[in-house]
CSV table of C-alpha atoms and ligand atoms in Angstrom, one decimal:
chain,number,residue,atom,x,y,z
X,183,MET,CA,-23.5,19.7,-1.5
X,184,ASN,CA,-21.4,18.5,1.5
X,185,SER,CA,-22.8,19.3,5.1
X,186,ALA,CA,-19.9,18.5,6.9
X,187,PRO,CA,-19.2,21.2,9.7
X,188,HIS,CA,-16.4,23.8,9.2
X,189,ALA,CA,-13.6,23.6,11.0
X,190,ALA,CA,-14.1,26.2,13.4
X,191,GLU,CA,-17.4,24.6,14.7
X,192,LEU,CA,-15.2,21.6,15.7
X,193,LYS,CA,-14.7,20.7,19.3
X,194,VAL,CA,-10.8,20.2,20.1
X,195,LEU,CA,-9.7,17.4,21.9
X,196,VAL,CA,-6.2,17.7,21.6
X,197,THR,CA,-4.8,21.0,21.3
X,198,ARG,CA,-1.7,21.4,18.9
X,199,ASP,CA,0.3,22.7,22.0
X,200,HIS,CA,-0.4,19.3,23.9
X,201,ILE,CA,0.5,17.7,20.7
X,202,ARG,CA,4.0,19.5,20.2
X,203,GLU,CA,4.9,18.7,24.0
X,204,ARG,CA,3.8,14.9,23.4
X,205,VAL,CA,5.6,14.6,20.2
X,206,ALA,CA,8.7,15.8,21.9
X,207,GLU,CA,8.8,13.4,24.4
X,208,LEU,CA,8.3,10.5,22.3
X,209,ALA,CA,11.0,11.4,20.0
X,210,ALA,CA,13.3,12.0,23.3
X,211,GLN,CA,11.9,8.4,24.3
X,212,ILE,CA,13.0,7.1,20.8
X,213,THR,CA,16.3,9.0,20.9
X,214,ARG,CA,17.1,7.1,24.0
X,215,ASP,CA,16.0,4.0,23.4
X,216,TYR,CA,17.9,3.5,20.2
X,217,ALA,CA,20.9,5.4,21.2
X,218,GLY,CA,23.9,4.9,19.0
X,219,GLN,CA,21.6,3.4,16.3
X,220,SER,CA,20.0,4.2,13.2
X,221,VAL,CA,16.0,4.0,12.8
X,222,VAL,CA,13.7,4.0,9.8
X,223,LEU,CA,10.3,5.5,10.4
X,224,VAL,CA,7.7,4.0,8.2
X,225,GLY,CA,4.6,6.2,7.8
X,226,VAL,CA,1.4,5.0,7.0
X,227,LEU,CA,-0.2,7.2,4.2
X,228,LYS,CA,-2.0,9.6,4.5
X,229,GLY,CA,-2.9,10.2,8.2
X,230,ALA,CA,0.6,9.7,9.5
X,231,ALA,CA,2.3,12.2,7.4
X,232,ILE,CA,1.9,15.0,9.7
X,233,PHE,CA,3.0,13.3,12.8
X,234,LEU,CA,5.7,11.3,10.9
X,235,SER,CA,7.1,14.7,9.9
X,236,ASP,CA,7.2,16.5,13.2
X,237,LEU,CA,8.4,13.3,14.9
X,238,ALA,CA,11.3,12.7,12.6
X,239,ARG,CA,12.5,16.4,13.1
X,240,GLN,CA,13.0,16.0,17.1
X,241,ILE,CA,14.6,12.4,16.8
X,242,GLN,CA,18.3,12.9,17.4
X,243,LEU,CA,19.5,9.8,15.6
X,244,ASP,CA,20.6,8.6,11.9
X,245,THR,CA,17.0,8.5,10.9
X,246,THR,CA,15.6,7.8,7.2
X,247,PHE,CA,11.8,7.4,6.6
X,248,ASP,CA,9.8,5.7,4.1
X,249,PHE,CA,5.8,5.5,3.4
X,250,ILE,CA,3.4,2.7,3.1
X,251,SER,CA,-0.3,3.0,1.9
X,252,VAL,CA,-3.1,0.6,3.1
X,253,SER,CA,-6.8,0.7,2.7
X,254,SER,CA,-8.4,1.6,5.8
X,255,TYR,CA,-11.9,3.2,6.1
X,256,GLY,CA,-12.5,3.6,2.4
X,257,GLY,CA,-13.8,7.3,2.7
X,258,GLY,CA,-16.4,6.7,5.5
X,259,LYS,CA,-16.4,5.9,9.3
X,260,GLN,CA,-16.6,2.5,9.4
X,261,SER,CA,-13.8,0.1,9.1
X,262,SER,CA,-14.0,-2.4,6.3
X,263,GLY,CA,-12.3,-5.1,8.6
X,264,GLU,CA,-10.1,-5.9,5.6
X,265,VAL,CA,-6.8,-4.5,5.1
X,266,ARG,CA,-5.2,-4.2,1.6
X,267,LEU,CA,-1.9,-2.9,0.7
X,268,TYR,CA,-1.7,-0.1,-1.9
X,269,LYS,CA,1.7,1.1,-1.8
X,270,ASP,CA,4.9,-0.4,-0.3
X,271,VAL,CA,8.4,0.8,1.1
X,272,ASP,CA,11.2,1.5,-1.3
X,273,GLN,CA,13.9,0.3,0.7
X,274,SER,CA,15.0,-2.9,2.3
X,275,MET,CA,13.8,-3.8,5.7
X,276,SER,CA,16.3,-6.4,6.4
X,277,ASP,CA,18.4,-5.8,9.5
X,278,LYS,CA,16.8,-2.3,10.2
X,279,ASN,CA,15.3,-0.8,13.3
X,280,ILE,CA,11.8,-0.1,12.1
X,281,ILE,CA,9.4,1.8,13.7
X,282,LEU,CA,5.8,2.0,12.2
X,283,VAL,CA,4.3,5.4,12.4
X,284,GLU,CA,0.4,5.4,12.7
X,285,ASP,CA,-1.8,8.4,13.2
X,286,ILE,CA,-4.4,6.1,15.2
X,287,LEU,CA,-4.9,2.7,16.6
X,288,ASP,CA,-8.6,2.1,16.5
X,289,THR,CA,-9.5,-1.9,15.9
X,290,GLY,CA,-5.7,-2.5,15.5
X,291,LEU,CA,-6.5,-4.6,12.3
X,292,THR,CA,-4.2,-2.2,10.2
X,293,ILE,CA,-1.2,-2.4,12.5
X,294,GLN,CA,-1.8,-5.9,13.1
X,295,PHE,CA,-1.7,-6.5,9.3
X,296,LEU,CA,1.5,-4.4,8.9
X,297,ARG,CA,3.5,-5.9,11.9
X,298,ARG,CA,3.0,-9.1,10.3
X,299,LEU,CA,3.9,-8.0,6.7
X,300,PHE,CA,7.3,-6.5,8.3
X,301,LEU,CA,8.2,-9.2,10.5
X,302,ASN,CA,8.4,-11.3,7.6
X,303,ARG,CA,11.1,-9.1,6.3
X,304,ALA,CA,13.6,-9.8,8.9
X,305,PRO,CA,14.1,-6.2,10.4
X,306,ARG,CA,16.4,-6.1,13.4
X,307,SER,CA,13.8,-4.6,15.5
X,308,LEU,CA,10.1,-3.4,15.1
X,309,LYS,CA,8.3,-1.1,17.0
X,310,ILE,CA,4.8,1.0,16.7
X,311,ALA,CA,4.3,4.6,17.2
X,312,ALA,CA,1.0,6.2,17.4
X,313,LEU,CA,-0.2,9.6,18.0
X,314,LEU,CA,-3.7,8.5,19.2
X,315,ASP,CA,-5.1,5.3,20.6
X,316,LYS,CA,-8.8,4.4,21.2
X,317,LYS,CA,-8.1,1.5,23.3
X,318,CYS,CA,-11.6,0.7,24.0
X,319,ARG,CA,-12.1,-0.3,20.2
X,320,ARG,CA,-9.5,-2.9,20.0
X,321,THR,CA,-10.3,-6.1,18.4
X,322,ALA,CA,-6.9,-7.3,17.3
X,323,PRO,CA,-4.0,-8.2,20.1
X,324,VAL,CA,-1.6,-5.3,19.2
X,325,ASP,CA,-0.3,-2.2,21.3
X,326,GLY,CA,1.4,0.7,20.4
X,327,ASP,CA,5.1,1.1,21.7
X,328,TYR,CA,5.3,4.9,21.4
X,329,VAL,CA,1.8,6.2,22.0
X,330,GLY,CA,0.7,9.9,22.1
X,331,PHE,CA,-2.8,9.8,23.7
X,332,VAL,CA,-5.1,7.5,24.7
X,333,ILE,CA,-8.6,8.8,23.5
X,334,PRO,CA,-12.0,7.9,24.0
X,335,ASP,CA,-14.5,6.2,21.3
X,336,GLU,CA,-15.0,9.5,19.3
X,337,PHE,CA,-14.2,10.1,15.8
X,338,VAL,CA,-11.6,12.5,15.5
X,339,VAL,CA,-9.8,14.6,12.5
X,340,GLY,CA,-7.2,17.0,12.3
X,341,TYR,CA,-3.3,16.7,12.4
X,342,GLY,CA,-3.3,14.5,9.5
X,343,LEU,CA,-6.6,12.5,10.2
X,344,ASP,CA,-9.4,12.8,7.7
X,345,TYR,CA,-13.1,12.4,7.1
X,346,ASN,CA,-13.6,11.9,3.4
X,347,GLU,CA,-10.4,13.5,2.9
X,348,ARG,CA,-11.1,16.5,4.7
X,349,TYR,CA,-9.7,18.2,7.9
X,350,ARG,CA,-6.3,16.6,7.6
X,351,ASN,CA,-4.6,20.3,7.6
X,352,LEU,CA,-6.1,21.1,11.0
X,353,PRO,CA,-3.4,22.0,13.6
X,354,ASP,CA,-5.5,20.5,16.6
X,355,VAL,CA,-7.2,16.7,17.0
X,356,CYS,CA,-10.9,17.5,17.0
X,357,ILE,CA,-14.0,15.7,17.3
X,358,LEU,CA,-16.3,15.2,14.5
X,359,PRO,CA,-19.9,14.9,16.1
X,360,PRO,CA,-22.0,12.1,15.1
X,361,GLY,CA,-25.0,13.3,13.2
X,362,GLN,CA,-23.5,16.1,11.6
X,363,ILE,CA,-21.9,14.2,8.7
Y,404,IMP,P1,-7.9,0.2,12.5
Y,404,IMP,O1,-7.4,-0.7,11.5
Y,404,IMP,O2,-9.2,-0.1,13.1
Y,404,IMP,O3,-6.8,0.3,13.7
Y,404,IMP,O4,-7.8,1.7,11.9
Y,404,IMP,C1,-6.8,2.5,11.7
Y,404,IMP,C2,-7.1,3.4,10.4
Y,404,IMP,O5,-8.3,4.0,10.5
Y,404,IMP,C3,-6.4,4.6,10.9
Y,404,IMP,O6,-4.9,4.7,10.3
Y,404,IMP,C4,-7.0,5.8,10.2
Y,404,IMP,O7,-6.9,5.8,8.8
Y,404,IMP,C5,-8.6,5.3,10.4
Y,404,IMP,N1,-9.3,5.9,11.6
Y,404,IMP,C6,-9.6,5.0,12.5
Y,404,IMP,N2,-10.1,5.9,13.7
Y,404,IMP,C7,-10.4,7.2,12.9
Y,404,IMP,C8,-11.0,8.5,13.5
Y,404,IMP,O8,-11.2,8.6,14.5
Y,404,IMP,N3,-10.8,9.3,12.7
Y,404,IMP,C9,-10.0,9.3,11.2
Y,404,IMP,N4,-9.5,8.1,11.0
Y,404,IMP,C10,-9.7,7.2,11.8
């Protein structure tokens, strides 16, 4: 029996309205930064799927998207510290403006791994977009170029983020309290 709390019991950290406003701002910034060019959004499955789909619809550029899958927390709350590639992109990254789209930057190990992987593929440019940033947890020397919200060291779910695959469909970003799972 799963004792994880029901969605309605969770405390909201970032509301859907704030997310909508901020995603629109990030998309406007991307539209300005790449004016006259095209971009490829590369979403990190599964957590970034909702962020990417909202962001992509607000970007007013020639935009394509692709997805990549890497190991992250393996179903729990602790990072294994080891990143493995499960699914690669379908298209060539050579001479493209790539924006890696992540749900959250935590230790930064995942995005550091992906940055190195994509820099080896001779992109025209490479930037990082992340909805959330737990800056205080960073161990790898990487930062986002387009960051939605810097958040405290809490385990969060919703708007794509999960705990054991649950809660991804919540429209708000909520805190999963320690001790309740
Ligand atoms: P990092 O490699 O430590 O930066 O972790 C990145 C990945 O860990 C994210 O893409 C998420 O899948 C997962 N993660 C980190 N923090 C959280 C959280 O608070 N809630 C849900 N997933 C998280």
